[in-house]
């Protein structure tokens, strides 16, 4: 056995850590920077802040924000709209539920704290929908349907529809007819496209389906009730489908990424929004292989992920950026790729990151 050598870390080029000194902390930015020189989860958060500031400060970087989880019910909606307002993101990929619950907030509806003494059976009877420790009133979602219907009336029924088109037009409706701020308003005003890949897995998806059915309700009643009552009416209504084409979203998003000089992704949670947002490189690569094309697949140069799920469960939400490199979705660190992953509840660490980013932005504006 070889005798041990007693190196000093400096001679091997190791980075020294520093104690987090409260006396030197004057801002959120100071705190996050200092955390990057500590250890464990604090270091991960500090590293995420460093990558985020670089990504957002890169004038050639097209930043994609992907969102899953009940972030708007958790009252993170103004963080999202602020990121859009300040030009921190250029495209957004989300669950439909998150957008729908954010829409209720945008039109002045309220979410309530759940009282543990109220059982889920009681909540159902009284028209409350529970999301962990928070309540969304069913009446709120009925009003969302009203806003969606008003928007759809403005669109030609034979024109193909996509989530990007609908969210943009919903933003227009909110700007024109409702006071206040919100995600869809900000996205519309800043021309930031919003994509909802699993569109039918949302209140808005159901709203669009029933809106299309309502256009032919009288005819369906005449056809279906004679055969099997309301079940027959429903079967007849199945033929009244909206002209929704998800490939419009895929190709629109692909064109945005192909046109960008550099790409960054900021992910809250995981699931379909995260994976769909990363699918363009395989999409282009497959096209090259099967269609005889020669287009450089776009890969993400920066990435920051906040998700409490670790990768060893084998689920997509815990998928690391290193794993994404094997799929050709990310630039390897050896080629300049910069990534940070924070294993935490986004409602705890995202506000801290946002405050630090806003401080950096104010400092930049004051200097210019």
CSV table of C-alpha atoms in Angstrom, one decimal:
chain,number,residue,atom,x,y,z
A,1,UNK,CA,0.0,0.0,0.0
A,2,UNK,CA,1.4,3.4,-1.0
A,3,UNK,CA,1.9,5.9,1.8
A,4,UNK,CA,-0.5,8.8,1.8
A,5,UNK,CA,0.5,12.2,0.5
A,6,UNK,CA,-0.6,15.3,2.4
A,7,UNK,CA,-1.6,17.8,-0.3
A,8,UNK,CA,-3.0,21.2,0.2
A,9,UNK,CA,-6.1,21.7,-1.9
A,10,UNK,CA,-4.6,24.8,-3.5
A,11,UNK,CA,-1.8,22.9,-5.1
A,12,UNK,CA,-4.3,20.7,-6.9
A,13,UNK,CA,-6.3,23.8,-8.0
A,14,UNK,CA,-9.3,23.1,-5.7
A,15,UNK,CA,-11.7,25.9,-4.9
A,16,UNK,CA,-11.8,27.1,-1.3
A,17,UNK,CA,-15.1,27.3,0.5
A,18,UNK,CA,-15.9,30.3,2.7
A,19,UNK,CA,-18.0,30.7,5.8
A,20,UNK,CA,-21.3,32.4,5.3
A,21,UNK,CA,-20.9,35.6,7.2
A,22,UNK,CA,-24.2,37.4,8.0
A,23,UNK,CA,-22.3,40.6,8.7
A,24,UNK,CA,-21.3,40.8,5.0
A,25,UNK,CA,-24.8,40.1,3.6
A,26,UNK,CA,-26.6,43.2,2.4
A,27,UNK,CA,-29.0,41.8,-0.2
A,28,UNK,CA,-30.5,38.6,-1.6
A,29,UNK,CA,-27.8,38.7,-4.3
A,30,UNK,CA,-25.1,38.8,-1.7
A,31,UNK,CA,-26.8,35.9,0.2
A,32,UNK,CA,-27.1,33.7,-2.9
A,33,UNK,CA,-23.5,34.4,-4.0
A,34,UNK,CA,-22.3,33.5,-0.6
A,35,UNK,CA,-24.3,30.3,-0.5
A,36,UNK,CA,-22.5,29.2,-3.6
A,37,UNK,CA,-19.3,29.1,-1.6
A,38,UNK,CA,-20.8,26.9,1.1
A,39,UNK,CA,-21.9,23.2,0.9
A,40,UNK,CA,-24.8,20.9,0.4
A,41,UNK,CA,-28.2,22.4,-0.7
A,42,UNK,CA,-27.0,25.9,-0.1
A,43,UNK,CA,-24.1,25.5,-2.6
A,44,UNK,CA,-26.6,24.1,-5.2
A,45,UNK,CA,-28.8,27.1,-4.8
A,46,UNK,CA,-25.8,29.5,-5.1
A,47,UNK,CA,-24.7,27.7,-8.3
A,48,UNK,CA,-28.2,27.9,-9.7
A,49,UNK,CA,-28.1,31.7,-9.1
A,50,UNK,CA,-24.8,32.0,-10.9
A,51,UNK,CA,-26.0,30.0,-13.9
A,52,UNK,CA,-29.3,31.9,-14.0
A,53,UNK,CA,-27.7,35.3,-14.0
A,54,UNK,CA,-25.3,34.2,-16.7
A,55,UNK,CA,-28.1,32.7,-18.8
A,56,UNK,CA,-30.4,35.7,-18.5
A,57,UNK,CA,-27.6,38.2,-19.0
A,58,UNK,CA,-26.5,36.5,-22.2
A,59,UNK,CA,-28.0,38.7,-25.0
A,60,UNK,CA,-27.8,35.8,-27.5
A,61,UNK,CA,-29.6,33.3,-25.3
A,62,UNK,CA,-33.2,32.3,-25.9
A,63,UNK,CA,-34.5,31.2,-22.5
A,64,UNK,CA,-37.4,28.7,-22.2
A,65,UNK,CA,-39.3,28.5,-18.9
A,66,UNK,CA,-41.0,25.1,-18.2
A,67,UNK,CA,-43.5,24.8,-15.4
A,68,UNK,CA,-45.3,21.9,-13.7
A,69,UNK,CA,-46.9,21.5,-10.3
A,70,UNK,CA,-49.5,23.8,-8.8
A,71,UNK,CA,-47.3,26.9,-8.9
A,72,UNK,CA,-50.1,29.4,-9.5
A,73,UNK,CA,-52.3,28.0,-6.8
A,74,UNK,CA,-49.2,28.2,-4.6
A,75,UNK,CA,-49.2,32.0,-5.4
A,76,UNK,CA,-46.0,32.0,-7.6
A,77,UNK,CA,-47.9,33.5,-10.5
A,78,UNK,CA,-46.5,37.0,-10.1
A,79,UNK,CA,-43.0,35.6,-10.1
A,80,UNK,CA,-43.8,34.0,-13.5
A,81,UNK,CA,-45.3,37.2,-14.9
A,82,UNK,CA,-42.4,39.3,-13.6
A,83,UNK,CA,-39.9,37.0,-15.3
A,84,UNK,CA,-41.8,37.6,-18.6
A,85,UNK,CA,-42.1,41.4,-17.9
A,86,UNK,CA,-38.4,41.8,-17.3
A,87,UNK,CA,-37.4,39.9,-20.4
A,88,UNK,CA,-35.9,36.9,-18.5
A,89,UNK,CA,-37.7,34.3,-20.7
A,90,UNK,CA,-38.6,34.2,-24.3
A,91,UNK,CA,-40.9,31.2,-24.4
A,92,UNK,CA,-42.9,29.2,-21.8
A,93,UNK,CA,-44.0,25.5,-21.7
A,94,UNK,CA,-46.5,24.7,-19.0
A,95,UNK,CA,-49.2,22.3,-17.8
A,96,UNK,CA,-52.7,23.5,-18.6
A,97,UNK,CA,-53.8,23.4,-15.0
A,98,UNK,CA,-51.1,25.8,-14.0
A,99,UNK,CA,-52.3,28.3,-16.6
A,100,UNK,CA,-56.0,27.8,-15.8
A,101,UNK,CA,-55.4,28.4,-12.1
A,102,UNK,CA,-53.3,31.4,-12.9
A,103,UNK,CA,-56.1,32.7,-15.1
A,104,UNK,CA,-58.5,32.7,-12.1
A,105,UNK,CA,-56.1,34.8,-10.2
A,106,UNK,CA,-55.7,37.2,-13.2
A,107,UNK,CA,-59.4,37.9,-13.3
A,108,UNK,CA,-59.6,38.7,-9.5
A,109,UNK,CA,-60.7,35.3,-8.2
A,110,UNK,CA,-59.3,34.1,-4.8
A,111,UNK,CA,-57.6,30.9,-3.6
A,112,UNK,CA,-58.0,30.0,0.1
A,113,UNK,CA,-56.0,28.2,2.7
A,114,UNK,CA,-57.4,24.8,3.5
A,115,UNK,CA,-58.8,24.3,7.0
A,116,UNK,CA,-57.7,20.7,8.0
A,117,UNK,CA,-61.0,20.2,9.9
A,118,UNK,CA,-62.9,20.3,6.6
A,119,UNK,CA,-63.0,16.8,5.1
A,120,UNK,CA,-62.6,16.2,1.4
A,121,UNK,CA,-66.2,15.1,1.2
A,122,UNK,CA,-67.3,18.4,2.7
A,123,UNK,CA,-65.1,20.3,0.3
A,124,UNK,CA,-66.7,18.5,-2.6
A,125,UNK,CA,-70.2,19.3,-1.4
A,126,UNK,CA,-69.4,23.0,-1.0
A,127,UNK,CA,-67.6,23.3,-4.4
A,128,UNK,CA,-64.0,23.5,-3.2
A,129,UNK,CA,-61.2,21.7,-5.0
A,130,UNK,CA,-58.2,20.9,-2.8
A,131,UNK,CA,-54.6,21.1,-3.9
A,132,UNK,CA,-52.6,20.0,-0.9
A,133,UNK,CA,-53.1,22.8,1.6
A,134,UNK,CA,-54.9,25.3,-0.7
A,135,UNK,CA,-58.4,25.5,-2.2
A,136,UNK,CA,-59.6,26.5,-5.7
A,137,UNK,CA,-63.3,27.2,-5.9
A,138,UNK,CA,-65.2,25.4,-8.6
A,139,UNK,CA,-67.0,28.6,-9.3
A,140,UNK,CA,-63.6,30.2,-10.3
A,141,UNK,CA,-63.1,27.5,-13.0
A,142,UNK,CA,-66.6,28.1,-14.3
A,143,UNK,CA,-65.7,31.7,-14.9
A,144,UNK,CA,-62.5,30.6,-16.7
A,145,UNK,CA,-64.8,28.7,-19.1
A,146,UNK,CA,-66.6,32.0,-19.7
A,147,UNK,CA,-63.4,33.8,-20.6
A,148,UNK,CA,-62.4,30.9,-22.9
A,149,UNK,CA,-65.8,30.9,-24.6
A,150,UNK,CA,-65.7,34.6,-25.1
A,151,UNK,CA,-62.2,34.2,-26.7
A,152,UNK,CA,-63.3,31.4,-28.9
A,153,UNK,CA,-66.2,33.4,-30.3
A,154,UNK,CA,-63.7,35.8,-31.7
A,155,UNK,CA,-61.9,33.0,-33.6
A,156,UNK,CA,-63.1,31.4,-36.8
A,157,UNK,CA,-64.3,27.9,-36.0
A,158,UNK,CA,-62.7,26.4,-39.1
A,159,UNK,CA,-59.3,27.8,-38.4
A,160,UNK,CA,-56.8,25.4,-36.9
A,161,UNK,CA,-56.2,25.9,-33.2
A,162,UNK,CA,-53.2,25.3,-31.0
A,163,UNK,CA,-52.3,26.0,-27.4
A,164,UNK,CA,-50.0,28.8,-28.5
A,165,UNK,CA,-52.8,30.5,-30.5
A,166,UNK,CA,-55.4,30.0,-27.7
A,167,UNK,CA,-53.1,31.3,-24.9
A,168,UNK,CA,-52.2,34.3,-27.0
A,169,UNK,CA,-55.8,35.1,-27.7
A,170,UNK,CA,-56.7,34.6,-24.0
A,171,UNK,CA,-54.0,37.1,-23.2
A,172,UNK,CA,-55.6,39.5,-25.7
A,173,UNK,CA,-59.0,39.1,-24.0
A,174,UNK,CA,-57.6,39.7,-20.6
A,175,UNK,CA,-55.7,42.8,-21.7
A,176,UNK,CA,-58.8,44.2,-23.5
A,177,UNK,CA,-61.5,43.3,-21.1
A,178,UNK,CA,-60.0,42.8,-17.6
A,179,UNK,CA,-58.0,45.0,-15.3
A,180,UNK,CA,-55.0,43.7,-13.5
A,181,UNK,CA,-51.9,41.6,-14.3
A,182,UNK,CA,-51.1,38.0,-14.9
A,183,UNK,CA,-49.1,35.4,-16.8
A,184,UNK,CA,-51.3,35.5,-20.0
A,185,UNK,CA,-51.4,39.3,-20.1
A,186,UNK,CA,-47.7,39.6,-19.7
A,187,UNK,CA,-47.0,36.9,-22.3
A,188,UNK,CA,-49.4,38.6,-24.8
A,189,UNK,CA,-47.8,42.1,-24.3
A,190,UNK,CA,-44.3,40.8,-24.5
A,191,UNK,CA,-45.0,38.4,-27.4
A,192,UNK,CA,-43.8,35.4,-25.4
A,193,UNK,CA,-45.4,32.2,-26.8
A,194,UNK,CA,-46.9,29.8,-24.2
A,195,UNK,CA,-47.2,26.1,-25.1
A,196,UNK,CA,-49.3,23.5,-23.3
A,197,UNK,CA,-48.3,20.1,-24.7
A,198,UNK,CA,-50.8,18.0,-22.7
A,199,UNK,CA,-53.6,20.4,-23.5
A,200,UNK,CA,-56.6,18.1,-22.8
A,201,UNK,CA,-55.2,17.4,-19.3
A,202,UNK,CA,-56.5,20.8,-18.1
A,203,UNK,CA,-59.6,22.8,-17.4
A,204,UNK,CA,-59.1,24.8,-20.6
A,205,UNK,CA,-58.8,21.6,-22.6
A,206,UNK,CA,-62.2,20.5,-21.3
A,207,UNK,CA,-63.6,24.0,-21.9
A,208,UNK,CA,-62.6,23.9,-25.6
A,209,UNK,CA,-64.1,20.4,-26.0
A,210,UNK,CA,-67.4,21.4,-24.5
A,211,UNK,CA,-67.5,24.7,-26.4
A,212,UNK,CA,-67.2,22.7,-29.7
A,213,UNK,CA,-69.9,20.4,-28.5
A,214,UNK,CA,-72.2,23.2,-27.7
A,215,UNK,CA,-72.2,24.4,-31.3
A,216,UNK,CA,-74.0,21.3,-32.3
A,217,UNK,CA,-76.0,20.5,-29.2
A,218,UNK,CA,-79.5,20.8,-30.8
A,219,UNK,CA,-78.7,18.5,-33.6
A,220,UNK,CA,-77.1,16.0,-31.3
A,221,UNK,CA,-80.2,16.0,-29.1
A,222,UNK,CA,-82.3,15.2,-32.1
A,223,UNK,CA,-80.1,12.4,-33.1
A,224,UNK,CA,-79.1,10.8,-29.8
A,225,UNK,CA,-82.0,10.9,-27.4
A,226,UNK,CA,-84.1,8.6,-29.6
A,227,UNK,CA,-81.4,5.9,-29.3
A,228,UNK,CA,-80.1,6.1,-25.7
A,229,UNK,CA,-81.1,9.2,-23.9
A,230,UNK,CA,-78.4,11.6,-22.8
A,231,UNK,CA,-75.7,8.9,-23.3
A,232,UNK,CA,-76.7,8.9,-26.9
A,233,UNK,CA,-76.6,12.7,-27.0
A,234,UNK,CA,-73.0,12.5,-25.7
A,235,UNK,CA,-72.0,10.0,-28.3
A,236,UNK,CA,-73.3,12.2,-31.0
A,237,UNK,CA,-71.5,15.2,-29.5
A,238,UNK,CA,-68.2,13.3,-29.7
A,239,UNK,CA,-68.3,14.1,-33.4
A,240,UNK,CA,-68.1,17.8,-32.7
A,241,UNK,CA,-64.4,18.2,-32.2
A,242,UNK,CA,-62.4,21.4,-32.1
A,243,UNK,CA,-59.9,21.9,-34.9
A,244,UNK,CA,-57.0,21.5,-32.5
A,245,UNK,CA,-53.6,20.6,-34.0
A,246,UNK,CA,-50.7,20.0,-31.5
A,247,UNK,CA,-48.2,19.8,-34.3
A,248,UNK,CA,-48.7,23.6,-34.8
A,249,UNK,CA,-47.2,24.0,-31.4
A,250,UNK,CA,-44.3,21.6,-32.0
A,251,UNK,CA,-43.3,23.2,-35.3
A,252,UNK,CA,-43.7,26.8,-34.0
A,253,UNK,CA,-41.5,26.0,-30.9
A,254,UNK,CA,-39.0,24.2,-33.1
A,255,UNK,CA,-38.6,27.2,-35.3
A,256,UNK,CA,-38.0,29.5,-32.3
A,257,UNK,CA,-35.2,27.2,-31.1
A,258,UNK,CA,-33.6,26.7,-34.5
A,259,UNK,CA,-33.5,30.5,-34.9
A,260,UNK,CA,-31.7,31.1,-31.6
A,261,UNK,CA,-27.9,31.6,-31.3
A,262,UNK,CA,-27.9,30.0,-27.8
A,263,UNK,CA,-30.5,28.2,-25.7
A,264,UNK,CA,-31.2,28.2,-22.0
A,265,UNK,CA,-33.9,26.3,-20.0
A,266,UNK,CA,-35.2,27.1,-16.5
A,267,UNK,CA,-37.3,24.3,-15.2
A,268,UNK,CA,-39.7,24.2,-12.3
A,269,UNK,CA,-40.7,20.6,-11.6
A,270,UNK,CA,-40.6,18.2,-14.5
A,271,UNK,CA,-43.2,16.1,-16.3
A,272,UNK,CA,-44.5,16.7,-19.8
A,273,UNK,CA,-43.5,20.5,-20.0
A,274,UNK,CA,-39.9,19.7,-19.2
A,275,UNK,CA,-39.6,16.8,-21.6
A,276,UNK,CA,-41.6,18.4,-24.5
A,277,UNK,CA,-39.4,21.5,-24.2
A,278,UNK,CA,-36.3,19.4,-24.7
A,279,UNK,CA,-37.7,17.3,-27.6
A,280,UNK,CA,-36.6,19.6,-30.5
A,281,UNK,CA,-33.1,18.1,-30.8
A,282,UNK,CA,-34.3,14.5,-31.2
A,283,UNK,CA,-37.1,15.8,-33.5
A,284,UNK,CA,-34.5,17.5,-35.8
A,285,UNK,CA,-32.1,14.6,-35.6
A,286,UNK,CA,-34.9,12.1,-36.5
A,287,UNK,CA,-35.8,14.4,-39.4
A,288,UNK,CA,-32.3,14.4,-40.6
A,289,UNK,CA,-32.0,10.6,-40.5
A,290,UNK,CA,-35.4,9.8,-42.0
A,291,UNK,CA,-36.0,12.7,-44.4
A,292,UNK,CA,-32.5,13.2,-45.7
A,293,UNK,CA,-32.2,16.7,-44.2
A,294,UNK,CA,-29.0,18.3,-42.8
A,295,UNK,CA,-30.0,20.7,-40.0
A,296,UNK,CA,-28.0,21.1,-36.8
A,297,UNK,CA,-30.0,19.9,-33.8
A,298,UNK,CA,-30.4,22.7,-31.3
A,299,UNK,CA,-29.0,21.9,-27.8
A,300,UNK,CA,-29.4,23.8,-24.6
A,301,UNK,CA,-26.2,25.6,-23.4
A,302,UNK,CA,-27.6,26.6,-20.0
A,303,UNK,CA,-30.0,24.9,-17.6
A,304,UNK,CA,-31.3,25.4,-14.1
A,305,UNK,CA,-33.8,22.9,-12.6
A,306,UNK,CA,-35.7,23.2,-9.3
A,307,UNK,CA,-37.4,20.0,-8.4
A,308,UNK,CA,-37.6,18.0,-5.1
A,309,UNK,CA,-37.4,14.6,-6.9
A,310,UNK,CA,-34.0,12.9,-7.0
A,311,UNK,CA,-32.9,11.1,-10.1
A,312,UNK,CA,-32.6,7.6,-8.5
A,313,UNK,CA,-36.3,7.1,-8.6
A,314,UNK,CA,-35.9,6.7,-12.3
A,315,UNK,CA,-38.7,9.3,-13.1
A,316,UNK,CA,-38.6,12.0,-15.7
A,317,UNK,CA,-38.9,14.8,-13.1
A,318,UNK,CA,-35.7,13.7,-11.6
A,319,UNK,CA,-33.8,13.3,-14.9
A,320,UNK,CA,-30.5,15.1,-14.7
A,321,UNK,CA,-28.9,17.3,-17.3
A,322,UNK,CA,-26.1,14.7,-17.7
A,323,UNK,CA,-28.8,12.2,-18.7
A,324,UNK,CA,-30.1,14.7,-21.2
A,325,UNK,CA,-26.7,15.0,-22.8
A,326,UNK,CA,-26.9,11.3,-23.7
A,327,UNK,CA,-30.0,12.1,-25.7
A,328,UNK,CA,-28.3,15.0,-27.5
A,329,UNK,CA,-30.5,17.6,-25.8
A,330,UNK,CA,-27.7,19.5,-23.9
A,331,UNK,CA,-24.2,20.8,-24.6
A,332,UNK,CA,-21.7,18.8,-22.5
A,333,UNK,CA,-19.8,20.8,-19.8
A,334,UNK,CA,-16.6,20.0,-21.7
A,335,UNK,CA,-18.0,22.0,-24.6
A,336,UNK,CA,-19.2,24.9,-22.4
A,337,UNK,CA,-22.5,23.7,-21.1
A,338,UNK,CA,-23.5,25.2,-17.7
A,339,UNK,CA,-26.1,23.5,-15.5
A,340,UNK,CA,-27.3,23.6,-11.9
A,341,UNK,CA,-30.0,21.5,-10.2
A,342,UNK,CA,-31.6,22.3,-6.9
A,343,UNK,CA,-33.4,19.5,-5.1
A,344,UNK,CA,-36.0,21.6,-3.2
A,345,UNK,CA,-39.5,22.8,-3.1
A,346,UNK,CA,-39.7,25.6,-5.7
A,347,UNK,CA,-41.9,27.7,-3.4
A,348,UNK,CA,-39.0,27.9,-1.0
A,349,UNK,CA,-36.1,28.7,-3.3
A,350,UNK,CA,-37.6,30.3,-6.4
A,351,UNK,CA,-38.6,33.5,-4.6
A,352,UNK,CA,-35.0,33.9,-3.3
A,353,UNK,CA,-33.6,33.4,-6.8
A,354,UNK,CA,-36.1,35.9,-8.3
A,355,UNK,CA,-35.2,38.6,-5.7
A,356,UNK,CA,-31.5,38.2,-6.5
A,357,UNK,CA,-32.2,38.4,-10.2
A,358,UNK,CA,-34.2,41.6,-9.8
A,359,UNK,CA,-31.5,43.1,-7.7
A,360,UNK,CA,-28.9,42.4,-10.3
A,361,UNK,CA,-31.2,43.8,-13.0
A,362,UNK,CA,-31.7,47.1,-11.0
A,363,UNK,CA,-27.9,47.4,-10.5
A,364,UNK,CA,-27.4,47.0,-14.3
A,365,UNK,CA,-30.1,49.6,-15.1
A,366,UNK,CA,-28.6,52.1,-12.6
A,367,UNK,CA,-25.2,51.7,-14.2
A,368,UNK,CA,-26.4,52.1,-17.8
